[in-house]
CSV table of N, CA, C and O in Angstrom, one decimal:
chain,number,residue,atom,x,y,z
A,19,MET,N,119.0,146.4,136.3
A,19,MET,CA,119.4,145.9,137.7
A,19,MET,C,119.3,144.4,137.9
A,19,MET,O,118.6,143.8,137.1
A,20,ILE,N,119.8,144.0,138.8
A,20,ILE,CA,119.9,142.5,139.2
A,20,ILE,C,119.0,142.3,140.3
A,20,ILE,O,119.1,143.0,141.3
A,21,PRO,N,118.0,141.3,140.3
A,21,PRO,CA,117.2,141.1,141.4
A,21,PRO,C,118.1,140.5,142.6
A,21,PRO,O,119.1,140.0,142.4
A,22,SER,N,117.5,140.7,143.8
A,22,SER,CA,118.1,140.1,145.0
A,22,SER,C,118.1,138.7,144.9
A,22,SER,O,117.3,138.1,144.1
A,23,GLU,N,118.9,137.9,145.7
A,23,GLU,CA,119.0,136.5,145.7
A,23,GLU,C,117.6,135.8,145.9
A,23,GLU,O,117.0,136.2,146.8
A,24,PHE,N,117.3,134.7,145.2
A,24,PHE,CA,116.2,134.1,145.4
A,24,PHE,C,116.4,132.5,145.0
A,24,PHE,O,117.2,132.2,144.3
A,25,GLU,N,115.6,131.7,145.6
A,25,GLU,CA,115.7,130.2,145.3
A,25,GLU,C,114.4,130.0,144.3
A,25,GLU,O,113.4,130.3,144.6
A,26,TYR,N,114.8,129.3,143.2
A,26,TYR,CA,113.9,129.0,142.1
A,26,TYR,C,113.3,127.5,142.2
A,26,TYR,O,114.1,126.7,142.4
A,27,HIS,N,111.9,127.5,142.2
A,27,HIS,CA,111.4,126.1,142.4
A,27,HIS,C,110.5,125.9,141.2
A,27,HIS,O,109.9,126.9,140.7
A,28,ARG,N,110.6,124.7,140.6
A,28,ARG,CA,109.8,124.4,139.4
A,28,ARG,C,109.1,123.0,139.6
A,28,ARG,O,109.6,122.0,139.1
A,29,PRO,N,108.1,123.0,140.4
A,29,PRO,CA,107.4,121.7,140.7
A,29,PRO,C,106.7,121.1,139.5
A,29,PRO,O,106.3,121.8,138.7
A,30,GLY,N,106.5,119.8,139.6
A,30,GLY,CA,105.9,119.1,138.5
A,30,GLY,C,104.5,118.7,138.8
A,30,GLY,O,103.9,118.1,138.0
A,31,SER,N,104.0,119.0,139.9
A,31,SER,CA,102.6,118.7,140.2
A,31,SER,C,102.0,119.8,141.2
A,31,SER,O,102.7,120.5,141.8
A,32,ILE,N,100.6,119.8,141.3
A,32,ILE,CA,100.0,120.8,142.2
A,32,ILE,C,100.5,120.4,143.5
A,32,ILE,O,100.7,121.4,144.3
A,33,ASP,N,100.5,119.2,144.0
A,33,ASP,CA,100.8,118.8,145.3
A,33,ASP,C,102.2,119.3,145.6
A,33,ASP,O,102.4,119.8,146.8
A,34,ALA,N,103.1,119.2,144.7
A,34,ALA,CA,104.5,119.6,144.9
A,34,ALA,C,104.6,121.2,145.1
A,34,ALA,O,105.3,121.6,145.9
A,35,ALA,N,103.8,121.8,144.3
A,35,ALA,CA,103.7,123.3,144.5
A,35,ALA,C,103.1,123.7,145.8
A,35,ALA,O,103.6,124.6,146.5
A,36,LEU,N,102.1,123.1,146.3
A,36,LEU,CA,101.6,123.3,147.6
A,36,LEU,C,102.5,123.0,148.7
A,36,LEU,O,102.5,123.8,149.6
A,37,ALA,N,103.3,122.0,148.5
A,37,ALA,CA,104.2,121.6,149.5
A,37,ALA,C,105.3,122.7,149.7
A,37,ALA,O,105.7,123.1,150.8
A,38,VAL,N,105.8,123.3,148.6
A,38,VAL,CA,106.8,124.4,148.6
A,38,VAL,C,106.1,125.6,149.2
A,38,VAL,O,106.7,126.3,150.1
A,39,LEU,N,104.8,125.9,148.9
A,39,LEU,CA,104.2,127.0,149.5
A,39,LEU,C,104.0,126.9,151.1
A,39,LEU,O,104.2,127.7,151.8
A,40,GLN,N,103.7,125.6,151.5
A,40,GLN,CA,103.5,125.4,152.9
A,40,GLN,C,104.8,125.5,153.6
A,40,GLN,O,105.0,126.0,154.6
A,41,GLU,N,105.9,125.0,152.9
A,41,GLU,CA,107.3,125.0,153.5
A,41,GLU,C,107.7,126.5,153.7
A,41,GLU,O,108.2,126.8,154.8
A,42,HIS,N,107.6,127.3,152.9
A,42,HIS,CA,108.0,128.6,152.8
A,42,HIS,C,107.1,129.8,153.1
A,42,HIS,O,107.6,130.9,153.3
A,43,GLY,N,105.8,129.4,153.2
A,43,GLY,CA,104.8,130.5,153.6
A,43,GLY,C,104.8,131.8,152.9
A,43,GLY,O,104.9,131.8,151.7
A,44,ASP,N,105.0,132.9,153.6
A,44,ASP,CA,104.9,134.2,153.0
A,44,ASP,C,106.1,134.6,152.2
A,44,ASP,O,106.1,135.6,151.5
A,45,ASP,N,107.2,133.9,152.3
A,45,ASP,CA,108.4,134.0,151.6
A,45,ASP,C,108.4,133.5,150.2
A,45,ASP,O,109.3,133.8,149.4
A,46,ALA,N,107.2,132.7,149.9
A,46,ALA,CA,107.2,132.2,148.5
A,46,ALA,C,106.2,132.9,147.7
A,46,ALA,O,105.2,133.4,148.2
A,47,ARG,N,106.4,132.9,146.3
A,47,ARG,CA,105.6,133.6,145.4
A,47,ARG,C,105.4,132.6,144.3
A,47,ARG,O,106.3,132.1,143.8
A,48,VAL,N,104.1,132.5,143.8
A,48,VAL,CA,103.9,131.7,142.6
A,48,VAL,C,104.0,132.5,141.3
A,48,VAL,O,103.5,133.7,141.3
A,49,MET,N,104.6,132.0,140.2
A,49,MET,CA,104.7,132.7,139.1
A,49,MET,C,104.1,131.9,138.0
A,49,MET,O,104.4,130.7,137.8
A,50,ALA,N,103.2,132.6,137.2
A,50,ALA,CA,102.6,131.8,136.1
A,50,ALA,C,103.3,132.2,134.8
A,50,ALA,O,103.8,131.4,134.0
A,51,GLY,N,103.5,133.4,134.5
A,51,GLY,CA,104.2,133.9,133.3
A,51,GLY,C,105.4,134.8,133.7
A,51,GLY,O,106.4,134.8,133.1
A,52,GLY,N,105.2,135.6,134.7
A,52,GLY,CA,106.3,136.4,135.2
A,52,GLY,C,106.5,137.8,134.6
A,52,GLY,O,107.4,138.5,134.7
A,53,HIS,N,105.4,138.1,133.6
A,53,HIS,CA,105.6,139.4,132.9
A,53,HIS,C,105.5,140.7,133.9
A,53,HIS,O,105.9,141.7,133.4
A,54,SER,N,104.9,140.5,135.0
A,54,SER,CA,104.9,141.7,135.9
A,54,SER,C,105.8,141.5,137.1
A,54,SER,O,106.5,142.4,137.6
A,55,LEU,N,106.0,140.2,137.6
A,55,LEU,CA,106.8,140.0,138.8
A,55,LEU,C,108.4,140.1,138.5
A,55,LEU,O,109.0,140.8,139.2
A,56,ILE,N,108.8,139.6,137.3
A,56,ILE,CA,110.3,139.7,137.1
A,56,ILE,C,110.7,141.1,136.9
A,56,ILE,O,111.8,141.4,137.5
A,57,PRO,N,110.1,141.9,136.2
A,57,PRO,CA,110.6,143.4,136.1
A,57,PRO,C,110.6,144.0,137.6
A,57,PRO,O,111.5,144.8,137.9
A,58,MET,N,109.6,143.7,138.4
A,58,MET,CA,109.6,144.3,139.8
A,58,MET,C,110.8,143.7,140.6
A,58,MET,O,111.3,144.4,141.4
A,59,MET,N,111.1,142.4,140.4
A,59,MET,CA,112.3,141.9,141.1
A,59,MET,C,113.5,142.6,140.7
A,59,MET,O,114.4,142.8,141.4
A,60,LYS,N,113.5,142.8,139.3
A,60,LYS,CA,114.8,143.5,138.8
A,60,LYS,C,115.0,144.8,139.4
A,60,LYS,O,116.1,145.3,139.5
A,61,LEU,N,113.9,145.5,139.6
A,61,LEU,CA,114.0,147.0,140.1
A,61,LEU,C,114.0,146.9,141.6
A,61,LEU,O,114.1,147.9,142.2
A,62,ARG,N,114.0,145.7,142.1
A,62,ARG,CA,114.1,145.5,143.6
A,62,ARG,C,112.9,146.0,144.3
A,62,ARG,O,112.8,146.6,145.5
A,63,MET,N,111.8,146.1,143.6
A,63,MET,CA,110.5,146.5,144.1
A,63,MET,C,109.8,145.5,144.8
A,63,MET,O,108.8,145.6,145.5
A,64,ALA,N,110.2,144.3,144.5
A,64,ALA,CA,109.6,142.9,145.1
A,64,ALA,C,110.7,142.1,145.5
A,64,ALA,O,111.7,141.9,144.7
A,65,ASP,N,110.7,141.7,146.8
A,65,ASP,CA,111.7,140.8,147.3
A,65,ASP,C,111.0,139.5,147.5
A,65,ASP,O,110.1,139.3,148.3
A,66,VAL,N,111.5,138.5,146.7
A,66,VAL,CA,110.9,137.2,146.7
A,66,VAL,C,111.9,136.1,147.0
A,66,VAL,O,112.8,135.7,146.1
A,67,PRO,N,112.0,135.6,148.3
A,67,PRO,CA,113.0,134.7,148.6
A,67,PRO,C,112.9,133.3,147.8
A,67,PRO,O,113.9,132.7,147.7
A,68,HIS,N,111.6,132.8,147.6
A,68,HIS,CA,111.3,131.6,146.9
A,68,HIS,C,110.3,131.9,145.9
A,68,HIS,O,109.2,132.2,146.2
A,69,LEU,N,110.7,131.6,144.6
A,69,LEU,CA,109.9,131.7,143.4
A,69,LEU,C,109.5,130.4,142.9
A,69,LEU,O,110.3,129.5,142.6
A,70,ILE,N,108.1,130.2,142.8
A,70,ILE,CA,107.5,128.9,142.3
A,70,ILE,C,107.0,129.1,141.0
A,70,ILE,O,106.1,129.9,140.7
A,71,ASP,N,107.7,128.5,139.9
A,71,ASP,CA,107.2,128.6,138.6
A,71,ASP,C,106.3,127.3,138.3
A,71,ASP,O,106.6,126.2,138.5
A,72,LEU,N,105.1,127.7,137.8
A,72,LEU,CA,104.0,126.7,137.5
A,72,LEU,C,104.0,126.1,136.2
A,72,LEU,O,103.2,125.2,135.7
A,73,GLN,N,105.0,126.4,135.3
A,73,GLN,CA,104.9,126.1,133.9
A,73,GLN,C,105.1,124.5,133.6
A,73,GLN,O,104.5,124.0,132.7
A,74,SER,N,105.6,123.7,134.6
A,74,SER,CA,105.8,122.3,134.5
A,74,SER,C,104.7,121.5,135.0
A,74,SER,O,104.7,120.3,134.9
A,75,ILE,N,103.6,122.2,135.5
A,75,ILE,CA,102.4,121.4,136.1
A,75,ILE,C,101.4,121.1,134.8
A,75,ILE,O,100.6,122.0,134.5
A,76,ALA,N,101.4,119.9,134.5
A,76,ALA,CA,100.5,119.6,133.2
A,76,ALA,C,99.1,119.7,133.6
A,76,ALA,O,98.2,120.0,132.8
A,77,GLU,N,98.8,119.5,134.9
A,77,GLU,CA,97.4,119.5,135.4
A,77,GLU,C,96.7,120.9,135.3
A,77,GLU,O,95.5,121.0,135.2
A,78,LEU,N,97.6,121.9,135.1
A,78,LEU,CA,97.1,123.3,135.0
A,78,LEU,C,96.9,123.8,133.6
A,78,LEU,O,96.6,124.9,133.4
A,79,LYS,N,97.2,122.8,132.6
A,79,LYS,CA,97.2,123.2,131.2
A,79,LYS,C,96.1,122.5,130.5
A,79,LYS,O,95.5,121.5,131.0
A,80,GLY,N,95.6,123.0,129.4
A,80,GLY,CA,94.8,122.2,128.5
A,80,GLY,C,93.5,123.0,128.3
A,80,GLY,O,93.0,123.9,129.0
A,81,ILE,N,92.7,122.6,127.3
A,81,ILE,CA,91.4,123.1,126.9
A,81,ILE,C,90.5,121.9,126.7
A,81,ILE,O,90.8,120.9,125.9
A,82,ALA,N,89.3,122.0,127.4
A,82,ALA,CA,88.4,120.8,127.2
A,82,ALA,C,87.1,121.4,126.8
A,82,ALA,O,86.6,122.4,127.5
A,83,VAL,N,86.4,120.9,125.7
A,83,VAL,CA,85.1,121.3,125.4
A,83,VAL,C,84.2,120.1,125.5
A,83,VAL,O,84.4,119.1,125.1
A,84,ASP,N,83.1,120.5,126.4
A,84,ASP,CA,82.2,119.3,126.6
A,84,ASP,C,80.7,119.9,126.5
A,84,ASP,O,80.2,120.6,127.3
A,85,GLY,N,80.1,119.7,125.3
A,85,GLY,CA,78.8,120.3,125.0
A,85,GLY,C,78.9,121.8,124.9
A,85,GLY,O,79.8,122.3,124.2
A,86,GLY,N,78.2,122.5,125.7
A,86,GLY,CA,78.3,123.9,125.7
A,86,GLY,C,79.3,124.5,126.9
A,86,GLY,O,79.3,125.7,127.1
A,87,THR,N,80.0,123.6,127.5
A,87,THR,CA,81.1,124.0,128.5
A,87,THR,C,82.4,124.0,128.0
A,87,THR,O,82.9,122.9,127.5
A,88,VAL,N,83.2,125.0,128.2
A,88,VAL,CA,84.6,125.1,127.9
A,88,VAL,C,85.4,125.3,129.2
A,88,VAL,O,85.0,126.3,129.9
A,89,THR,N,86.3,124.4,129.4
A,89,THR,CA,87.3,124.5,130.5
A,89,THR,C,88.6,124.8,130.1
A,89,THR,O,89.1,124.1,129.2
A,90,ILE,N,89.2,125.9,130.6
A,90,ILE,CA,90.5,126.3,130.1
A,90,ILE,C,91.5,126.3,131.4
A,90,ILE,O,91.1,126.9,132.4
A,91,GLY,N,92.6,125.5,131.3
A,91,GLY,CA,93.4,125.4,132.4
A,91,GLY,C,94.1,126.7,132.6
A,91,GLY,O,94.4,127.5,131.7
A,92,ALA,N,94.5,127.0,133.9
A,92,ALA,CA,95.2,128.2,134.3
A,92,ALA,C,96.5,128.4,133.6
A,92,ALA,O,96.8,129.7,133.4
A,93,MET,N,97.2,127.5,133.2
A,93,MET,CA,98.5,127.7,132.5
A,93,MET,C,98.4,127.5,131.1
A,93,MET,O,99.4,127.4,130.4
A,94,THR,N,97.3,127.5,130.5
A,94,THR,CA,97.0,127.4,129.0
A,94,THR,C,97.5,128.7,128.4
A,94,THR,O,97.1,129.8,128.9
A,95,THR,N,98.3,128.7,127.3
A,95,THR,CA,98.9,129.8,126.7
A,95,THR,C,97.9,130.5,125.7
A,95,THR,O,96.9,129.8,125.2
A,96,GLN,N,98.2,131.7,125.4
A,96,GLN,CA,97.3,132.3,124.3
A,96,GLN,C,97.4,131.6,123.1
A,96,GLN,O,96.4,131.5,122.3
A,97,HIS,N,98.7,131.2,122.7
A,97,HIS,CA,98.8,130.5,121.5
A,97,HIS,C,97.9,129.2,121.5
A,97,HIS,O,97.4,129.0,120.4
A,98,GLU,N,97.9,128.5,122.5
A,98,GLU,CA,97.1,127.3,122.6
A,98,GLU,C,95.6,127.6,122.4
A,98,GLU,O,94.8,126.9,121.7
A,99,LEU,N,95.1,128.8,122.8
A,99,LEU,CA,93.8,129.2,122.7
A,99,LEU,C,93.6,129.6,121.2
A,99,LEU,O,92.5,129.2,120.7
A,100,ILE,N,94.4,130.3,120.6
A,100,ILE,CA,94.2,130.8,119.2
A,100,ILE,C,94.3,129.5,118.3
A,100,ILE,O,93.5,129.5,117.3
A,101,THR,N,95.0,128.6,118.6
A,101,THR,CA,95.2,127.5,117.6
A,101,THR,C,94.4,126.3,117.9
A,101,THR,O,94.3,125.3,117.1
A,102,ASN,N,93.5,126.3,118.9
A,102,ASN,CA,92.6,125.1,119.2
A,102,ASN,C,91.5,125.0,118.3
A,102,ASN,O,90.7,126.1,118.2
A,103,ASP,N,91.4,123.9,117.7
A,103,ASP,CA,90.3,123.7,116.7
A,103,ASP,C,88.9,123.8,117.3
A,103,ASP,O,87.9,124.0,116.5
A,104,ASP,N,88.7,123.3,118.5
A,104,ASP,CA,87.5,123.2,119.2
A,104,ASP,C,86.9,124.6,119.5
A,104,ASP,O,85.8,124.7,119.9
A,105,LEU,N,87.7,125.7,119.5
A,105,LEU,CA,87.3,127.0,119.9
A,105,LEU,C,87.1,127.9,118.6
A,105,LEU,O,87.6,129.0,118.6
A,106,VAL,N,86.4,127.4,117.7
A,106,VAL,CA,86.3,128.1,116.4
A,106,VAL,C,85.0,129.0,116.6
A,106,VAL,O,84.0,128.8,117.1
């Protein structure tokens, strides 16, 4: 099936993503990977007028190791975790 019509947003910063969320309110949904949302949209089980893709927000990516503390950004991929030399 084909999902219903929606507007796709790909902001480049957290502030830009928040601005889209504020502008569209409950009509907007944030997508990190889309592995569950996209199939639901295709089956028309989810109606999302505004889709916000977080993939371009560099602030949400990355792995930092500081002593005994590991910080993993929300948009860090599994591949980045597996191949990171600091996480051995």
